[in-house]
Short mmCIF file of C-alpha atoms and ligand atoms in Angstrom, two decimals:
data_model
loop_
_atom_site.label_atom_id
_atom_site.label_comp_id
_atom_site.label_asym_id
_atom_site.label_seq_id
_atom_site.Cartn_x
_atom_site.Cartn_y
_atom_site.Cartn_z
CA UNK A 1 -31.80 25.52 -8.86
CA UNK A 2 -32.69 28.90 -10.24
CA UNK A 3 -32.43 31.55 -7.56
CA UNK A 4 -34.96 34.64 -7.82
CA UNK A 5 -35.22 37.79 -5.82
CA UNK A 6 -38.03 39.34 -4.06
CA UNK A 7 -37.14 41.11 -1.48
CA UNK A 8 -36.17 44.45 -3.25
CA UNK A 9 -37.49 46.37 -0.35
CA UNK A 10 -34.87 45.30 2.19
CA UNK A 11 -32.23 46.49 -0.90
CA UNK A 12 -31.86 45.74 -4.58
CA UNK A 13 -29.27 44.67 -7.22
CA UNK A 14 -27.35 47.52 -8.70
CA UNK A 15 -28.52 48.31 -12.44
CA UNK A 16 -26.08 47.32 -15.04
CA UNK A 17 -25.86 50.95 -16.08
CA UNK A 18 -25.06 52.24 -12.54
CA UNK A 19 -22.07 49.31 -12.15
CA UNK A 20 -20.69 50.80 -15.30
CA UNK A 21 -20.79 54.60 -14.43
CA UNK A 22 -19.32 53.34 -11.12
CA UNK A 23 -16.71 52.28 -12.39
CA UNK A 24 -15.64 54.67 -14.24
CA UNK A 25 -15.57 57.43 -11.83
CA UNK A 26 -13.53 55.33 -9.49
CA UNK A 27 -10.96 54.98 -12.04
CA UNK A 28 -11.23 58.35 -14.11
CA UNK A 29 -12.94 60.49 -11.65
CA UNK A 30 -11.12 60.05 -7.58
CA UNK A 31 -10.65 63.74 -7.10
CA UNK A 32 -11.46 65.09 -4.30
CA UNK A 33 -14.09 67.27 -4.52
CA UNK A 34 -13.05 70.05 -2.14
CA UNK A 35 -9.28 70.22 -4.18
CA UNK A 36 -8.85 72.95 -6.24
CA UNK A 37 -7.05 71.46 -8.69
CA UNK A 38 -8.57 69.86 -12.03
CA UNK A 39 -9.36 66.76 -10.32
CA UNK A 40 -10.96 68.48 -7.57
CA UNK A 41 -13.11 70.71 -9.91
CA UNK A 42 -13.96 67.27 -12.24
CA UNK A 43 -15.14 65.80 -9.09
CA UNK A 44 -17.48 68.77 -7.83
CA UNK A 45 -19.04 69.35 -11.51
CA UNK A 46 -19.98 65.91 -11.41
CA UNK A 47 -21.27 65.88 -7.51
CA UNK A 48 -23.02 69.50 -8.90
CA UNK A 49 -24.48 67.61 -12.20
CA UNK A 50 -25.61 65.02 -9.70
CA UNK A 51 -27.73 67.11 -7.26
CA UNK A 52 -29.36 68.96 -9.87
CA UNK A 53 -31.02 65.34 -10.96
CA UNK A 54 -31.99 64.92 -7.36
CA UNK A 55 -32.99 68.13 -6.94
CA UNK A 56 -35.16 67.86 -10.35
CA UNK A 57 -36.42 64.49 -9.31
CA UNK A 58 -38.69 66.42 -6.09
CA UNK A 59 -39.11 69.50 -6.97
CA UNK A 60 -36.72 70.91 -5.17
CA UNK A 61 -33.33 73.35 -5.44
CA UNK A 62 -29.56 71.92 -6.05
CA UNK A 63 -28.50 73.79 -2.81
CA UNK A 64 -31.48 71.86 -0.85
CA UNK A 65 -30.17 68.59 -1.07
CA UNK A 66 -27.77 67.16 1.26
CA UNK A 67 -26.09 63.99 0.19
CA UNK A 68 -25.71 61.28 3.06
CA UNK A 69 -24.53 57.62 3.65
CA UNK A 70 -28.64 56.77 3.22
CA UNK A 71 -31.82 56.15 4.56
CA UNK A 72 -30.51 55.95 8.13
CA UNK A 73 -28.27 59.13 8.20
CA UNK A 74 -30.94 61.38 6.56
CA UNK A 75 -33.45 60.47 9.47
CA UNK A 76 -31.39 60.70 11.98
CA UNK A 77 -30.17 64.25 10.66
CA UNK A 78 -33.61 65.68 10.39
CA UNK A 79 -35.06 64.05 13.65
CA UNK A 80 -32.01 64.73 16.07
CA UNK A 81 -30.55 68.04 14.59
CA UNK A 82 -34.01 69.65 14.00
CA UNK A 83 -34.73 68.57 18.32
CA UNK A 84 -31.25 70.54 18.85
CA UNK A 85 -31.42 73.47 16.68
CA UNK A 86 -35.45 73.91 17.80
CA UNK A 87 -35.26 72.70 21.43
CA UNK A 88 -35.64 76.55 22.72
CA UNK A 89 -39.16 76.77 20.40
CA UNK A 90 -40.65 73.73 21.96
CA UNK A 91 -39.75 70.12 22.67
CA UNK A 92 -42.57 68.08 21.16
CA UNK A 93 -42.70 65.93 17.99
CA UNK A 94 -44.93 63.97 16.41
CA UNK A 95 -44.71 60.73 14.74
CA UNK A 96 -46.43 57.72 13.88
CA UNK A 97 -45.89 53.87 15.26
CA UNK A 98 -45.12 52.42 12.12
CA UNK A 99 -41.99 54.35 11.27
CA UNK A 100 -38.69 52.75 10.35
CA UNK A 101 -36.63 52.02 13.55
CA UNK A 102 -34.41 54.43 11.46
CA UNK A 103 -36.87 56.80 12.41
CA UNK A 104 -38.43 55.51 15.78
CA UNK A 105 -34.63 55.02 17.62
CA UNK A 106 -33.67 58.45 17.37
CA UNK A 107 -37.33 59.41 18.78
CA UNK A 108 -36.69 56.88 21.80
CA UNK A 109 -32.90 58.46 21.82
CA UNK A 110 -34.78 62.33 22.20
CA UNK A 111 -37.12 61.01 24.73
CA UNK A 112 -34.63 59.97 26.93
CA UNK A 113 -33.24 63.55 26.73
CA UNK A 114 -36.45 64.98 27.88
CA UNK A 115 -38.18 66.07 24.36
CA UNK A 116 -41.99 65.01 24.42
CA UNK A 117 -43.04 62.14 21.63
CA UNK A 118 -46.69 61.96 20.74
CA UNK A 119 -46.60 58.30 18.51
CA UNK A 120 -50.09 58.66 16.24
CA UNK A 121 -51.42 54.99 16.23
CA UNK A 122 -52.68 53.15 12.35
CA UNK A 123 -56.05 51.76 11.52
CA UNK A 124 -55.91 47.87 9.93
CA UNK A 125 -54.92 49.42 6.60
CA UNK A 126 -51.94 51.19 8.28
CA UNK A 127 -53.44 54.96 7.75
CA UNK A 128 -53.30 57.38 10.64
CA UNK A 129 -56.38 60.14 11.41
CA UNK A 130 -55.87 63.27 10.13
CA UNK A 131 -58.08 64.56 13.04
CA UNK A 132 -55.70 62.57 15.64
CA UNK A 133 -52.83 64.61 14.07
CA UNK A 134 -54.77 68.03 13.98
CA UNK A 135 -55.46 67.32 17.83
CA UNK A 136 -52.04 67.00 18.38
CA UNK A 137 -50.23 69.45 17.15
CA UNK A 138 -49.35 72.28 19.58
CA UNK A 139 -47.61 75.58 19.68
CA UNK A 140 -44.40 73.71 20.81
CA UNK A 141 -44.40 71.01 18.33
CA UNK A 142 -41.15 71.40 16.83
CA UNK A 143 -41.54 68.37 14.03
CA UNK A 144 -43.68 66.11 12.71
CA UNK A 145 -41.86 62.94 10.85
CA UNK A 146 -44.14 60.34 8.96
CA UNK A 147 -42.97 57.89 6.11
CA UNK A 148 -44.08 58.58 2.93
CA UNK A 149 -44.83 55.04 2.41
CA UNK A 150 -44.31 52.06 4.72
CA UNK A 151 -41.64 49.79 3.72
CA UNK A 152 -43.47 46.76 5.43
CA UNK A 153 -47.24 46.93 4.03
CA UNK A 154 -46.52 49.26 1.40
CA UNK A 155 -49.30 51.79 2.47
CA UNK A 156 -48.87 55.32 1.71
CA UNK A 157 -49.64 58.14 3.90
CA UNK A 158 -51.56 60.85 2.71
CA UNK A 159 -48.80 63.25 2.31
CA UNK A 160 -50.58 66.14 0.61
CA UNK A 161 -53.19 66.53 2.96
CA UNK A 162 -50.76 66.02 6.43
CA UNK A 163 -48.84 69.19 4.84
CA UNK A 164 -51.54 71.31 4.50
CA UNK A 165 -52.87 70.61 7.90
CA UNK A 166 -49.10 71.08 9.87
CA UNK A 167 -49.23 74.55 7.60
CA UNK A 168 -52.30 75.50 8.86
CA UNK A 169 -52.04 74.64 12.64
CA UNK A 170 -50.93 76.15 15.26
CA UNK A 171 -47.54 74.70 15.38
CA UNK A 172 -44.33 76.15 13.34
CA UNK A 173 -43.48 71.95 13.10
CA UNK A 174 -41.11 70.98 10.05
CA UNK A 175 -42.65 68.52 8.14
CA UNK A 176 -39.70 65.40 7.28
CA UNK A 177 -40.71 62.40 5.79
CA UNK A 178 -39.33 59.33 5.05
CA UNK A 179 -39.25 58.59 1.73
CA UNK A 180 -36.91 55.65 2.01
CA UNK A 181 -39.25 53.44 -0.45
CA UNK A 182 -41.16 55.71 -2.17
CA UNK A 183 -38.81 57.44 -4.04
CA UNK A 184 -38.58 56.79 -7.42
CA UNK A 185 -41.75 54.92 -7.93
CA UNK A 186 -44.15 57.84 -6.73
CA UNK A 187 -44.24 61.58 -8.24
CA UNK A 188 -43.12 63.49 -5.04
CA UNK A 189 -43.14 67.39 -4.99
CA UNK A 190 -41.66 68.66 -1.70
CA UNK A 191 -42.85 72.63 -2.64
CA UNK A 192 -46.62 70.99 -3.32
CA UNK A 193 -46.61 68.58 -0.61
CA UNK A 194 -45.47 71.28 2.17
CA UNK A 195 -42.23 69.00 2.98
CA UNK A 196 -39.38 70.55 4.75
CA UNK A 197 -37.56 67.51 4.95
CA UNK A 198 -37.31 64.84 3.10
CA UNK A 199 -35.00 61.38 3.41
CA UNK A 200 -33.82 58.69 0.43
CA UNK A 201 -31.87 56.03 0.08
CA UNK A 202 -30.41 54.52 -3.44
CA UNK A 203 -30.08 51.37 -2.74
CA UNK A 204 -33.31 50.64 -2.75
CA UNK A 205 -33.66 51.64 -6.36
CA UNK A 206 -30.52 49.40 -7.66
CA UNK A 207 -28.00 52.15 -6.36
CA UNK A 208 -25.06 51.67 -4.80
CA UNK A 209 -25.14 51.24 -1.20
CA UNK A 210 -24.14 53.71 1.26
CA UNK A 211 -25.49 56.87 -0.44
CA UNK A 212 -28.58 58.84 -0.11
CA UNK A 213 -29.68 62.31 0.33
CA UNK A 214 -31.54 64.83 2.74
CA UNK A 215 -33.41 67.24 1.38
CA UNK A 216 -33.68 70.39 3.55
CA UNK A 217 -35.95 72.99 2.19
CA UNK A 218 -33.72 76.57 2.37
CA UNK A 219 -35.31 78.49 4.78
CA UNK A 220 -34.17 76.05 7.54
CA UNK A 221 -30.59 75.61 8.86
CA UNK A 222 -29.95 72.61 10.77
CA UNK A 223 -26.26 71.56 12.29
CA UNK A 224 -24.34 68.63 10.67
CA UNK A 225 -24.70 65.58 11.89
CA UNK A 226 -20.83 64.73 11.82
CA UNK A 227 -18.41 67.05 12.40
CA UNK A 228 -15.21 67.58 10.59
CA UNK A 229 -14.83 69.42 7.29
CA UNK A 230 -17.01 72.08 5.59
CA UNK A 231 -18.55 69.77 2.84
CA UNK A 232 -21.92 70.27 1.62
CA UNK A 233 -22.36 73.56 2.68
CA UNK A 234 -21.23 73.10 6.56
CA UNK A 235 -24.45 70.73 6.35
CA UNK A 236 -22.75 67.25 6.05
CA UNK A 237 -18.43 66.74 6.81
CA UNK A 238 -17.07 63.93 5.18
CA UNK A 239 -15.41 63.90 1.62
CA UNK A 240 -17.98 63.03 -0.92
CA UNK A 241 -18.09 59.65 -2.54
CA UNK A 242 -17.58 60.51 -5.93
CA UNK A 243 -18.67 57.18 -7.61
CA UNK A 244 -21.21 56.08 -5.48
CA UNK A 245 -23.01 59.67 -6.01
CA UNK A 246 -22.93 59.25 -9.76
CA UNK A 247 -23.83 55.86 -9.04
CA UNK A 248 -27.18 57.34 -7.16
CA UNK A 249 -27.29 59.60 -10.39
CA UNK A 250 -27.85 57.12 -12.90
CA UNK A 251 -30.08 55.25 -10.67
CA UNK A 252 -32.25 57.93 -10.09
CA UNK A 253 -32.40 59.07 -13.95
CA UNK A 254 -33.12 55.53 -15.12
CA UNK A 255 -36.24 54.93 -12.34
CA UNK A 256 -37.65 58.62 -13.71
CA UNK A 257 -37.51 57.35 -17.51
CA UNK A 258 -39.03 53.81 -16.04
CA UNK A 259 -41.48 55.32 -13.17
CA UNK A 260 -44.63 54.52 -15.39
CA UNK A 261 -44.23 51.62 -16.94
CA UNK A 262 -42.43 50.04 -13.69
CA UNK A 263 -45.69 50.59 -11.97
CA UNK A 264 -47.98 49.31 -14.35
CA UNK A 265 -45.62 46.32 -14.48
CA UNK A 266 -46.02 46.00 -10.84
CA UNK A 267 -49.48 46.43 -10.59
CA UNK A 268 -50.37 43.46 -13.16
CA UNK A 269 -47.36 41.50 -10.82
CA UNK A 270 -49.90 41.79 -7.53
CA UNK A 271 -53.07 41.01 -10.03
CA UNK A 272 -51.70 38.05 -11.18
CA UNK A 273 -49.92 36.80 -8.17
CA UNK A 274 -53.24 37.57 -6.22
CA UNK A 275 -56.18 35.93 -8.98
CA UNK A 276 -54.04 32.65 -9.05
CA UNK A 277 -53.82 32.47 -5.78
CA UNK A 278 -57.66 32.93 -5.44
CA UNK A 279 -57.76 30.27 -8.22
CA UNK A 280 -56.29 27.88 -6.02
CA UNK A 281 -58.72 28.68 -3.07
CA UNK A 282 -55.51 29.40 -1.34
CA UNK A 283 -56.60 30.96 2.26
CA UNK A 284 -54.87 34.49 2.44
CA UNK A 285 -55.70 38.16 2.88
CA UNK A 286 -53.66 40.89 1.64
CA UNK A 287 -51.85 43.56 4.78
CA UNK A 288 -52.28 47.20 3.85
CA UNK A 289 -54.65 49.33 1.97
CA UNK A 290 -55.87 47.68 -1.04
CA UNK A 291 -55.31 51.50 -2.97
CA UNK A 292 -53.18 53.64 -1.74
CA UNK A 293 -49.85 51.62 -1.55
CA UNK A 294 -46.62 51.62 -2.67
CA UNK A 295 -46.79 49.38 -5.96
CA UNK A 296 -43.54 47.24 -5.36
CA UNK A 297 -44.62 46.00 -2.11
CA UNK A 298 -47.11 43.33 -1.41
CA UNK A 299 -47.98 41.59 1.91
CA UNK A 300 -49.74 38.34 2.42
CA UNK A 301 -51.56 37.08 5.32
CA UNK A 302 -51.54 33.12 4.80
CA UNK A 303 -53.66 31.52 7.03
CA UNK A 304 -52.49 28.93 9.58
CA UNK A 305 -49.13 29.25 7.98
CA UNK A 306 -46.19 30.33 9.77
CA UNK A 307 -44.61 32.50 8.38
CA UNK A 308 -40.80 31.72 9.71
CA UNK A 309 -41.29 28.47 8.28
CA UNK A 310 -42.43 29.17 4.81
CA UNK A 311 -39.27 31.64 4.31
CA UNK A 312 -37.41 28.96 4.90
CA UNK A 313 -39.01 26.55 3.03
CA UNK A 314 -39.31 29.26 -0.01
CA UNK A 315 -35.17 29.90 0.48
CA UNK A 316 -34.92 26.10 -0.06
CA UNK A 317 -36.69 26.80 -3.08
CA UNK A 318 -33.94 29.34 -4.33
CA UNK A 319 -36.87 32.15 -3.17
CA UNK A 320 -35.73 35.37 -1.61
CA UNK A 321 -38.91 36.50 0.26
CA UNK A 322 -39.17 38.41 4.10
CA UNK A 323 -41.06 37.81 6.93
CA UNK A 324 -41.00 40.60 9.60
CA UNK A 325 -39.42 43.76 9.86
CA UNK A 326 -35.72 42.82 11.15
CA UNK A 327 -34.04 39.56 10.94
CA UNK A 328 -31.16 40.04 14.03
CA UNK A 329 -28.69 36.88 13.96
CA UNK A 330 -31.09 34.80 12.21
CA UNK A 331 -34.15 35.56 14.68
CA UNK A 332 -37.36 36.78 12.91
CA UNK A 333 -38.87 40.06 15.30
CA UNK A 334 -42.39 40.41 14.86
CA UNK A 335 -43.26 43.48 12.91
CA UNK A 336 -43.98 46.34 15.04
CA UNK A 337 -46.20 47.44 12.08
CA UNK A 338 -47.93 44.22 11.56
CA UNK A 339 -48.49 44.39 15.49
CA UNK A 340 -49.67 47.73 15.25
CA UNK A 341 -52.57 47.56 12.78
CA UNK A 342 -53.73 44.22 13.92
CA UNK A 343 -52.71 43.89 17.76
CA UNK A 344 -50.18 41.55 19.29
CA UNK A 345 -52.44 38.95 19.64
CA UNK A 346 -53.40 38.24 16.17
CA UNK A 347 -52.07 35.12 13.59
CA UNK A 348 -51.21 37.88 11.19
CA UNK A 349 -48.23 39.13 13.23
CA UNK A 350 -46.96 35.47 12.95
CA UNK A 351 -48.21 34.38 9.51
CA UNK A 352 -47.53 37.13 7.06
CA UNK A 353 -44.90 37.51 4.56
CA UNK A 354 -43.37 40.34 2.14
CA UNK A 355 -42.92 39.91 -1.17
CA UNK A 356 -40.95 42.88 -3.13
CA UNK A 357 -40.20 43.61 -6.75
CA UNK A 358 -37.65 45.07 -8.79
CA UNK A 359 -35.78 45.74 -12.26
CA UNK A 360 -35.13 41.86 -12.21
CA UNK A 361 -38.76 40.07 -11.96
CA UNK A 362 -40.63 39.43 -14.75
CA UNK A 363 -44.13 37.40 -14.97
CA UNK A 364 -42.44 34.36 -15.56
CA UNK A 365 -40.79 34.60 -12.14
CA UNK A 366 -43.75 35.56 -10.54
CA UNK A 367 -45.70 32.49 -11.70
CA UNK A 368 -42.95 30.37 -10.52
CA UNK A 369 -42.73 31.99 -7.02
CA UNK A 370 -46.49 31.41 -6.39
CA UNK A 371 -46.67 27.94 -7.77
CA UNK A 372 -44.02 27.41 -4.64
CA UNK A 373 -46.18 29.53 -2.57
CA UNK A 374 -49.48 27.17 -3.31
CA UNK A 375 -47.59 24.48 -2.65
CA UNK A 376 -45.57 25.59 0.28
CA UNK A 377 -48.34 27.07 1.99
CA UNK A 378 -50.89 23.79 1.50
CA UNK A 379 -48.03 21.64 3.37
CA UNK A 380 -47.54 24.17 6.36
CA UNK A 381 -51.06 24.66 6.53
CA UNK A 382 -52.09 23.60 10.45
C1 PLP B 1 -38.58 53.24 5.21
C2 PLP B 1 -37.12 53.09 5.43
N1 PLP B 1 -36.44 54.05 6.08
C3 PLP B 1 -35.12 53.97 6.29
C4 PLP B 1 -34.39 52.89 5.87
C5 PLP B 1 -32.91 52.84 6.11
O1 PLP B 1 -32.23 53.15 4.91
P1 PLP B 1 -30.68 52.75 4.71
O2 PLP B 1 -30.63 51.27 4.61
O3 PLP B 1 -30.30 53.44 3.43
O4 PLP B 1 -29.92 53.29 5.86
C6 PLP B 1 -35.05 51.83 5.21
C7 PLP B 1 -34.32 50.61 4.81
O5 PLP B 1 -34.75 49.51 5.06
C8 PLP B 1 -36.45 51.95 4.97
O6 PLP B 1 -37.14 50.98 4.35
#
């Protein structure tokens, strides 16, 4: 049975470029960056080289990026250490209901320590008001953290415009954004786009796992997270993973050469997946804005189909799809963002499955993976 991938938003397959600079610097390059020695000084050139690509790839400066162990780390760094190193300013944030729980755990974490959370809610499409947020921004709103793009529905906040209005209010509020899934498939400037913080992850763009950065924009000074040695500027103790970072590297340079075409590839992968579907009179209505999304991510409301059952059923069929937003010992939680935009109530929350794409799928797989889902879906169908 052939066995295809789409779930390349939960993580992805390391490029066969990255596996082979990986290697390498395991086996030629294990300094440690912070020796002095020639080994030492090969590793840091490298981690150096490195940085300036991720610097390059935002907008931003080598000495603003922070490398972490990922998505996870660089949210928790901005949310919890700007709430320390700000908590004599003010101690209220804002943030949105559909972030990552990478996001919304450390917010519940704060709360408990008496810092104020205002949660913005999402229309159906997963957008929040740019009024809502204007109202609620105050002179002791310390930070304001919203995703770049949702890593669920795929729906992309309007990034531009929620930096220009936390510049212009009354609030001196960082602005940190989880970029988690966006980057590398949209054209982010943090120096346009007003962002003071900004979190990645690369394995979600066939990178090793375990590595990401934090971009901090230089006129703010925030703690490290973990304490121990003075890596990365005081801003991050921990010796540097030497391959992995190079790893990230390579990733990072081969989605910029790719961006374009990767999202034009995309784009015809939703058109076709969606018209033969329609072809088929197949009942379904797509989660999410219909424009502004993230191209790799598509989400399907299937009517009268549950949604638990035809992952399983599409696994049987050597299909790697998701359903909800964590899978905990083999238990299927219903999406807090699925349950935001449409309520708890409704079939959607229950019926509505991810599909994600990557360096690996190509129109032939896509045609097989909804032939299953027509036929799949017809035999759940209540
Ligand atoms: C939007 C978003 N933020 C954060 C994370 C966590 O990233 P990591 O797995 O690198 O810790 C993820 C991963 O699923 C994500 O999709």
């Amino acid at each position: 049975m052939e066995r295809i991938y789409f779930d390349y938003a939960a993580t992805s397959p390391v490029h066969p470029e990255v596996i082979e600079v990986v290697h390498d610097a395991m086996i030629n390059h294990f300094g440690n960056a912070s020796s002095i020695h020639h080994l030492g000084r090969d590793s840091r050139r490298m981690m150096d080289n490195a940085k300036k690509v991720f610097a390059d790839s935002i907008g931003a400066k080598p000495n603003e990026i922070v490398l972490t162990s990922g998505g996870t780390e660089s949210d928790n760094t901005a949310i919890i250490e700007t709430a320390f190193a700000r908590e004599k300013e003010g101690k209220h944030i804002v943030t949105t209901v559909i972030e990552h729980h990478a996001v919304l755990k450390p917010m519940d974490y704060l709360e408990k320590l008496g810092f104020e959370i205002t949660y913005l809610s999402v229309d159906k499409y997963g957008m929040i008001d740019l009024e809502v947020l204007k109202e609620a921004l105050r002179e002791d709103t310390i930070l304001v953290s919203i995703m770049y793009g949702n890593n669920e529905v795929g729906s992309l906040s309007a990034i531009k415009s929620i930096g220009e209005i936390i510049v212009e209010s009354v609030s001196t509020a960082y602005f940190h954004t989880d970029a988690v899934q966006a980057y590398g498939l949209e054209s982010i400037d943090v120096k346009k786009e007003s962002i003071d913080l900004l979190s990645t992850s690369s394995h979600k763009i066939s990178g090793p796992k375990g590595i990401g950065f934090l971009y901090i924009n230089e006129a703010i000074h925030l703690p490290s997270f973990m304490l121990g040695g003075e890596q990365e500027m005081k801003r991050r103790a921990g010796t540097e993973n030497i391959p992995a970072i190079v790893g990230f590297q390579k990733a990072v340079e081969i989605a910029q050469l790719t961006k374009e075409s990767r999202r034009n590839e995309y784009d015809s992968f939703s058109h076709r997946l969606i018209q033969r579907l329609n072809d088929q009179k197949v009942d379904f209505e797509i989660n999410g804005h219909p424009d502004s999304r993230l191209k790799h991510i598509i989400n399907i409301w299937f009517k009268g189909v549950s949604s638990e059952k035809l992952l399983l059923l599409m696994d049987l069929s050597g299909l790697a799809i998701s359903a909800g937003s964590a899978c905990t010992a083999g238990n299927i939680d219903p999406s807090h963002v699925l349950i935001a935009m449409y309520g708890k109530e409704s079939q959607r929350v229950k019926e509505s499955v991810r599909i994600s794409f990557g360096i690996d799928t190509t129109m032939k797989s896509i045609d097989y993976l909804v032939t299953e889902l027509i036929k799949l879906t017809n035999k759940l169908k209540k």
